Coordinates of C-alpha atoms and ligand atoms in Angstrom, one line a residue:
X752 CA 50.3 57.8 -344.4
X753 CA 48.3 54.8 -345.2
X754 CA 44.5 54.2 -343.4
X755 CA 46.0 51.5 -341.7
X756 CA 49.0 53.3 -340.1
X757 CA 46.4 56.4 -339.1
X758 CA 44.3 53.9 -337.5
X759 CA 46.9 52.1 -335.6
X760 CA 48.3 56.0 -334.1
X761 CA 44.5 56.6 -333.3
X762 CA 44.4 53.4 -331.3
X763 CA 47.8 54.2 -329.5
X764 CA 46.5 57.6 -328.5
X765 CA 43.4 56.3 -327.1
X766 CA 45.3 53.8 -325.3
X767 CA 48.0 56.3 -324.2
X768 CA 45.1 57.9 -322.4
X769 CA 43.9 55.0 -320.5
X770 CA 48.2 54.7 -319.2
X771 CA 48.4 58.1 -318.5
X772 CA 45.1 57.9 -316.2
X773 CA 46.6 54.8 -314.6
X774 CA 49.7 56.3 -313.8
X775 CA 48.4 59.6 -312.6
X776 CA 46.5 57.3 -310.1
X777 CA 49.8 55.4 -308.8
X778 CA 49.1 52.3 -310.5
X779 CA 52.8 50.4 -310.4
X780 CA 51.6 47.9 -313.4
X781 CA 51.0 50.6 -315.3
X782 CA 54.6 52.3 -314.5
X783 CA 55.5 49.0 -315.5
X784 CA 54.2 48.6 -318.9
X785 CA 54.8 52.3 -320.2
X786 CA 57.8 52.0 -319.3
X787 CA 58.3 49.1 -321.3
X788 CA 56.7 50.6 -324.1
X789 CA 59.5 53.1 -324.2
X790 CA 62.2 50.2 -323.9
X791 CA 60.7 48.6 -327.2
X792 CA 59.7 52.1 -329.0
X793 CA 56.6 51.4 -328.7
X794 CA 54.0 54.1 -329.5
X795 CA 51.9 54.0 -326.1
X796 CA 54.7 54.8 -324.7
X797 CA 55.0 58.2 -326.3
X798 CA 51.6 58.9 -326.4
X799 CA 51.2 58.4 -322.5
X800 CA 54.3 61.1 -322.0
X801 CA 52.1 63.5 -324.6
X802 CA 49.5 63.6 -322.2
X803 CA 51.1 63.6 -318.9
X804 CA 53.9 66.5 -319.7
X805 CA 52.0 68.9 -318.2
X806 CA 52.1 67.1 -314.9
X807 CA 56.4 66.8 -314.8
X808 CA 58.6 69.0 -313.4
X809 CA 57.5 68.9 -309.4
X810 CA 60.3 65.9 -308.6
X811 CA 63.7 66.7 -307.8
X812 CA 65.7 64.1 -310.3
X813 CA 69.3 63.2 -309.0
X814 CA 71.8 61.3 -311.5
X815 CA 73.9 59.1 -309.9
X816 CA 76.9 57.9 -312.1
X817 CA 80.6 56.6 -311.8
X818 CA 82.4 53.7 -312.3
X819 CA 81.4 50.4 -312.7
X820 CA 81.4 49.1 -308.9
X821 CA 81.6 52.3 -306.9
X822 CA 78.7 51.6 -305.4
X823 CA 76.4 53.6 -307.2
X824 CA 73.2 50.8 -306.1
X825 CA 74.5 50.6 -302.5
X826 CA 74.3 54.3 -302.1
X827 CA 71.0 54.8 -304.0
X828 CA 69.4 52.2 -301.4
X829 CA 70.8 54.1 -299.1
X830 CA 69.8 57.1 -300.0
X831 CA 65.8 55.8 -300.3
X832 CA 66.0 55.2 -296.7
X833 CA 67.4 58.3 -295.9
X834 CA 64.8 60.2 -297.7
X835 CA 61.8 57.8 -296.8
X836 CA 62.7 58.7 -293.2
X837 CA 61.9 62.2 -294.1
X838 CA 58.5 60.9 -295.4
X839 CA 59.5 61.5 -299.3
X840 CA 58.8 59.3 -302.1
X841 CA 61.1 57.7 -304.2
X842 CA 61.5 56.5 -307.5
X843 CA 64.5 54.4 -309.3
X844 CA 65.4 54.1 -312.8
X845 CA 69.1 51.9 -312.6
X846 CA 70.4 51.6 -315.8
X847 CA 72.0 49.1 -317.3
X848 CA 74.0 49.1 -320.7
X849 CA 74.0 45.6 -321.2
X850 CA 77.2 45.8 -323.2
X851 CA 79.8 42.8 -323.0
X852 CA 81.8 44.6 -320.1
X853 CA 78.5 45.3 -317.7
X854 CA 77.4 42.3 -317.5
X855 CA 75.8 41.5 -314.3
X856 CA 75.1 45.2 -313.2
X857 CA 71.0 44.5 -313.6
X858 CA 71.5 41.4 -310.9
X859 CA 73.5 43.9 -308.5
X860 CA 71.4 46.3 -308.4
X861 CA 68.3 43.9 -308.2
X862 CA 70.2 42.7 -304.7
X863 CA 70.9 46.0 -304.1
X864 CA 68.2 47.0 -303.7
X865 CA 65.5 44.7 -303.8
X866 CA 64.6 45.6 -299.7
X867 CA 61.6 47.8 -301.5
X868 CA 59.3 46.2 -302.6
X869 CA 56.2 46.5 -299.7
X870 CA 56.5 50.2 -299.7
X871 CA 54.4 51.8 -301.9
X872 CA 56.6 54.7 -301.6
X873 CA 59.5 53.7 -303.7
X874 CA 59.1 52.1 -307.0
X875 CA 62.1 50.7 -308.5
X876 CA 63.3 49.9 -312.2
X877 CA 65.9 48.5 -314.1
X878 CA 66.2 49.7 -317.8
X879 CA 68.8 48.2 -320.0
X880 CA 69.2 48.3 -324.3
X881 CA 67.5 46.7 -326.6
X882 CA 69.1 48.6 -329.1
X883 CA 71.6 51.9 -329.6
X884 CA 72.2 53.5 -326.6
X885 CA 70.8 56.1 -327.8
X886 CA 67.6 54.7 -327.9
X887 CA 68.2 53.6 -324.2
X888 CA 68.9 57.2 -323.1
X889 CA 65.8 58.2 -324.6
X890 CA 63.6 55.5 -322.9
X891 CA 65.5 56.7 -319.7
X892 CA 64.8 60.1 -320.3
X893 CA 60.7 59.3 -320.5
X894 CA 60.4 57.0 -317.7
X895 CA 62.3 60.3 -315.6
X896 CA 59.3 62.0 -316.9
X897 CA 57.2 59.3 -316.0
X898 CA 57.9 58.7 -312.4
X899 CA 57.9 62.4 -312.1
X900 CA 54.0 63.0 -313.2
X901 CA 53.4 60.2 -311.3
X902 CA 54.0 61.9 -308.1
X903 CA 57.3 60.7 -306.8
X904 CA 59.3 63.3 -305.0
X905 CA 62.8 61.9 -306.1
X906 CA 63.5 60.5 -309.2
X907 CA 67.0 58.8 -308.9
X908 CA 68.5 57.2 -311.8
X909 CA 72.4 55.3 -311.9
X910 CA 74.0 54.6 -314.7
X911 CA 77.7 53.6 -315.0
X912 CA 80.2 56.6 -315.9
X913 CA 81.3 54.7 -319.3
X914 CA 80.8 56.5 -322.7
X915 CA 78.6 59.9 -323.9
X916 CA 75.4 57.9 -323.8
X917 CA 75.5 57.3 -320.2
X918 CA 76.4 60.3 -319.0
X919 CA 74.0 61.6 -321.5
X920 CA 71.7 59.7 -319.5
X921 CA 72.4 61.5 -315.7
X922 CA 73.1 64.7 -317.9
X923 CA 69.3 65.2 -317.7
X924 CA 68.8 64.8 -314.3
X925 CA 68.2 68.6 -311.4
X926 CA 71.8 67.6 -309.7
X927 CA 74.1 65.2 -310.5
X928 CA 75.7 63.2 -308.2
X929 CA 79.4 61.3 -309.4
X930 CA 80.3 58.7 -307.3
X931 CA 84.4 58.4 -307.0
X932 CA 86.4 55.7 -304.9
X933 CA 89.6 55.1 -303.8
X934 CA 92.1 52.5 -305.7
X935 CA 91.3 53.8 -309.0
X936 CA 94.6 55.1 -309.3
X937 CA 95.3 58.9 -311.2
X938 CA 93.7 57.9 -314.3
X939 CA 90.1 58.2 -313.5
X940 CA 90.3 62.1 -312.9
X941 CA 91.7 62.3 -316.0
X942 CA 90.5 60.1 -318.4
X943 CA 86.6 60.4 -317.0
X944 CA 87.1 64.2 -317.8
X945 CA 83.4 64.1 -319.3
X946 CA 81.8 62.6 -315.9
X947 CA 84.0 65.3 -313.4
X948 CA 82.6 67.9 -315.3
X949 CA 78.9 67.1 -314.8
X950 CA 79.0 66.8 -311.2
X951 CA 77.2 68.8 -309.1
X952 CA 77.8 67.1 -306.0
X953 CA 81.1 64.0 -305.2
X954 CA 80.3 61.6 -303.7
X955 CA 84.0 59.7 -302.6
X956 CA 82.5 56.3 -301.6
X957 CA 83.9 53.1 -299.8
X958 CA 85.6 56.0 -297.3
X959 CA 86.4 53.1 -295.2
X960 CA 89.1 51.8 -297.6
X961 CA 92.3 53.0 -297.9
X962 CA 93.4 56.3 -300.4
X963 CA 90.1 57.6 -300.0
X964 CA 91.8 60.9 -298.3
X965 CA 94.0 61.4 -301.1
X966 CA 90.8 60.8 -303.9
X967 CA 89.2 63.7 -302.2
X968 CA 91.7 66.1 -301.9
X969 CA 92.3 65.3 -305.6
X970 CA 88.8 66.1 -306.4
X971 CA 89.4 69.5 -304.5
X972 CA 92.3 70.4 -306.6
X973 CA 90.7 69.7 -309.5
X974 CA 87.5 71.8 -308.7
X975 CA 89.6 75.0 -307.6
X976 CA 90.8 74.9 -311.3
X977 CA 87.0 74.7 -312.3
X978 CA 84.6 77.5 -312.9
X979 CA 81.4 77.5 -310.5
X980 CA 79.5 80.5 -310.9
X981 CA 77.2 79.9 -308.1
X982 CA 77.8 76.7 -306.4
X983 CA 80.8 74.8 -305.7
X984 CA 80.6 71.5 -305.8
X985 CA 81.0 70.0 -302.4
X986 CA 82.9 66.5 -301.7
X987 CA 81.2 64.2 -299.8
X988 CA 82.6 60.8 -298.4
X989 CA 80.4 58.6 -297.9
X990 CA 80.7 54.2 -296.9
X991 CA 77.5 53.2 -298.2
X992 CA 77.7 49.8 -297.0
X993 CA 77.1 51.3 -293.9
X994 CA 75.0 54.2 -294.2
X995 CA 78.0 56.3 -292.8
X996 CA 78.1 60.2 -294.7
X997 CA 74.7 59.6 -296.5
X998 CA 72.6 62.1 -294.6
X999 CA 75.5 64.5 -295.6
X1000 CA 74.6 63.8 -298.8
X1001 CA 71.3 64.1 -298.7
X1002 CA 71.6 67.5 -297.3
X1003 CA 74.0 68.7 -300.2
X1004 CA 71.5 67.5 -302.3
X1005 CA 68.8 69.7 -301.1
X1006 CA 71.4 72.5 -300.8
X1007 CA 72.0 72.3 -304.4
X1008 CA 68.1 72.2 -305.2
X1009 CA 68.0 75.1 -303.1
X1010 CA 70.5 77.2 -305.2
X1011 CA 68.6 75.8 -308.4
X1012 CA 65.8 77.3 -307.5
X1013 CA 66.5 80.3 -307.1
X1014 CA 66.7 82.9 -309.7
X1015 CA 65.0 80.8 -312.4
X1016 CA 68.0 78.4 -312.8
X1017 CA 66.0 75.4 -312.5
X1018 CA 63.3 76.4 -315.0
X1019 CA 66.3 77.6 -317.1
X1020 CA 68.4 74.2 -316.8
X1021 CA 64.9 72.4 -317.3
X1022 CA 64.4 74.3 -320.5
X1023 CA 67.3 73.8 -321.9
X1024 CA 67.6 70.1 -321.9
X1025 CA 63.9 69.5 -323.3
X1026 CA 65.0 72.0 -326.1
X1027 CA 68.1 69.6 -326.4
X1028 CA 65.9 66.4 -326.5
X1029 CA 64.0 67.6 -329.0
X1030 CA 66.5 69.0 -330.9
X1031 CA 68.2 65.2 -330.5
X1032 CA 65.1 63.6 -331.6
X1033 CA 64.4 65.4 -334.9
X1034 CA 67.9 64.9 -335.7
X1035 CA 67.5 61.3 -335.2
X1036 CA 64.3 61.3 -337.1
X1037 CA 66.2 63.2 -340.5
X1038 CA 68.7 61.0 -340.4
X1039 CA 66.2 57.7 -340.3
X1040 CA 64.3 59.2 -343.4
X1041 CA 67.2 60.4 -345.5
X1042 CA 68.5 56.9 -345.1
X1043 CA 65.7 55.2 -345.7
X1044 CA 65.3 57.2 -349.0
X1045 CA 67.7 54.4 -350.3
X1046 CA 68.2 50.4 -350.6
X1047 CA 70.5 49.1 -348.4
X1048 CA 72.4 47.8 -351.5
X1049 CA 72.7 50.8 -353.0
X1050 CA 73.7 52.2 -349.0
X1051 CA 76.4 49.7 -349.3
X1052 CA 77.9 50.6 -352.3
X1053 CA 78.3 53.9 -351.3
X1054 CA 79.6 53.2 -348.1
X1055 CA 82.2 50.8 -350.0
X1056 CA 82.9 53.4 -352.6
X1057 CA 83.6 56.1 -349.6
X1058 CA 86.0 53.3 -348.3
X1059 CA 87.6 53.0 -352.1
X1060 CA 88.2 56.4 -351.8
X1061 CA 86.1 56.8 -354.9
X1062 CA 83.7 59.7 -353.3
X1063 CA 84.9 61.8 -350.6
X1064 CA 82.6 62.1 -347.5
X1065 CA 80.9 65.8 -348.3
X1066 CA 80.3 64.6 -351.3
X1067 CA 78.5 61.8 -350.2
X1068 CA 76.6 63.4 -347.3
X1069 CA 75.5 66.1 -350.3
X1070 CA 74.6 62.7 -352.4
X1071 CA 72.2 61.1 -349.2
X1072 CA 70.8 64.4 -348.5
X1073 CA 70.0 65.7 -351.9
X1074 CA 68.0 62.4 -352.6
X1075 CA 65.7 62.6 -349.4
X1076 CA 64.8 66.5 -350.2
X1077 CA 63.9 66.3 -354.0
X1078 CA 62.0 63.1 -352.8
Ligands
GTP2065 N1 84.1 48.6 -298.5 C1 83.0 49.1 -299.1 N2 82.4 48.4 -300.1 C2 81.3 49.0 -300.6 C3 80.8 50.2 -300.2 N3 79.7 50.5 -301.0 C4 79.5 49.5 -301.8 N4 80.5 48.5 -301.6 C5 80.6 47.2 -302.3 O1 81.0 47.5 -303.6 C6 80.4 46.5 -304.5 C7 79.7 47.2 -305.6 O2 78.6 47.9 -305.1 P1 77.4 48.4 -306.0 O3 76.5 49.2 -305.1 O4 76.8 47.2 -306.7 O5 78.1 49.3 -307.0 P2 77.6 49.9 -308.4 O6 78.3 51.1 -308.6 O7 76.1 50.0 -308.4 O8 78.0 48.8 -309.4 P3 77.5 48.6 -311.0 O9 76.1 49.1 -311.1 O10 77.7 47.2 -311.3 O11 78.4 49.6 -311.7 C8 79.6 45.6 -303.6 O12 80.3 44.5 -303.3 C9 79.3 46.5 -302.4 O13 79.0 45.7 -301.3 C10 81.5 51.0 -299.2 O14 81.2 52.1 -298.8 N5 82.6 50.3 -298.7
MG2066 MG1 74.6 49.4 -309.8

């Protein structure tokens, strides 16, 4: 490492200090920034979540994913009033992929929920890519950690039910709630497998629209196939336009943070998906140096001489890796 680059992490830790004591003390500008800092891979950002770690793990974070317009935003403002009532704080991360078929999702949610922004009880952010999705997930994933040291009893964060990065997204979240609706047709059982699976809790919004009967009972069948070892996920309708079936949600919510508690599961699910995260990140970080053990020219020409079917794929991953450990 050069003096230069040792100075500059110095500086960052210093000034990851000075965040972490802002945050600790409910400072929403410093939310704010650190959080941005994690957007742009910032260091600070890091260095803050070093320091305040020790502090996570007393909010309940709830995941709130499904298709795009289910009504993920109308339900999460619902749900802050619901549990404001009960004299809880709340913090929202909604995330927004801003790939070419989301557009508009950060506005929606910004009228969605924008009713917040006197109470210092609930603290609201949208978080979209600057990059990979990856790197989005992992931003998410430290402004969860974030809101959580910084006191807030909820953490709620939506994303939309797309692809394996956003579900990887609600993945990390205590319970995770999939929103459903009716007029989807068959499909969305079936081909959003990967979101069904992860769901704790259904949520079949827009109840007051036709079909929603049938989406439930589908949901029913399809969780009597499942496995639940201790809790079964119950199916909730819910009209969040109106408020209607939200307090029935909130309560199977609590349920399931109930049954998570008990017998070390939530210390256990907690566990495990730190372990995952840094098994992710180290990945990640291999990968960067092995790669960057070679000139993007020369990365080309392999990659057009794997095409050419000149080199076969192990061959080539034995090539890249090879380099980077007798470097
Ligand atoms: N009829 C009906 N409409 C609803 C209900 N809940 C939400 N909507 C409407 O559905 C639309 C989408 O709502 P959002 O809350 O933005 O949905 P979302 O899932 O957050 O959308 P994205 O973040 O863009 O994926 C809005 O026009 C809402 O007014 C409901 O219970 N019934
Ligand atoms: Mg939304």
């Amino acid at each position: 490492m050069t003096s230069r680059g040792l100075d500059s992490n110095l500086t960052s830790a210093a000034a990851g200090a000075g965040w972490a004591e802002r945050v600790v003390h409910g400072d929403r500008r410093a939310l704010a920034r650190v959080i941005s800092f994690l957007e742009n891979e910032d260091l600070q950002g890091v260095d803050t979540l070093k320091l305040l770690y020790p502090r996570t793990g007393r909010a309940h974070v709830i995941g709130l994913t499904g298709p795009p317009g289910a009504g993920k935003s109308s339900l999460a403002d619902k749900l802050i009033s619901e549990l404001r009532h009960g004299g809880k704080t709340v913090g929202v991360i909604a995330v927004d992929p801003t790939s070419p078929f989301s557009g508009g999702a950060i506005l929606g949610d910004r009228v969605r929920m924008q009713g917040w922004t006197g109470d210092s009880g609930v603290y609201i952010r949208s978080m979209g890519t600057r990059g990979s999705l990856g790197g989005l997930a992992r931003a998410a994933h430290g402004a969860i950690q974030l809101l959580d040291a910084a006191g807030f009893d909820y953490v709620l964060v939506e994303t939309v039910g797309v692809g394996q990065s956003e579900v990887d997204i609600v993945r990390v979240a205590d319970t995770v709630v999939v929103v459903a609706v009716p007029g989807l047709g068959d499909d969305i059982q079936a081909s959003k497998a990967g979101i069904m699976e992860i769901g704790d809790i259904f949520a079949v919004n827009k109840a007051d629209l036709p079909g929603s009967k049938r989406v439930i009972t589908e949901i029913e069948m399809m969780l009597d196939l499942g496995m639940h070892p201790y809790w079964r996920p119950p199916v909730v309708p819910t009209v969040a336009a109106t408020g209607q079936g939200v307090a029935d949600l909130v309560k199977a919510i609590q349920d399931h943070y109930a049954v998570l508690s008990t017998a070390d599961r939530l210390r256990q699910h907690r566990l495990e998906r730190e372990k995952e995260a840094v098994l992710l990140r180290l990945g990640e970080r291999l990968r960067r140096e092995i790669l960057q053990a070679w000139s993007a020219d020369r990365l080309s020409e392999l990659w057009a001489a794997l095409a050419a079917k000149e080199i076969d794929p192990y061959s080539l991953e034995d090539k890249l890796y090879h380099r980077w450990k007798g470097a």
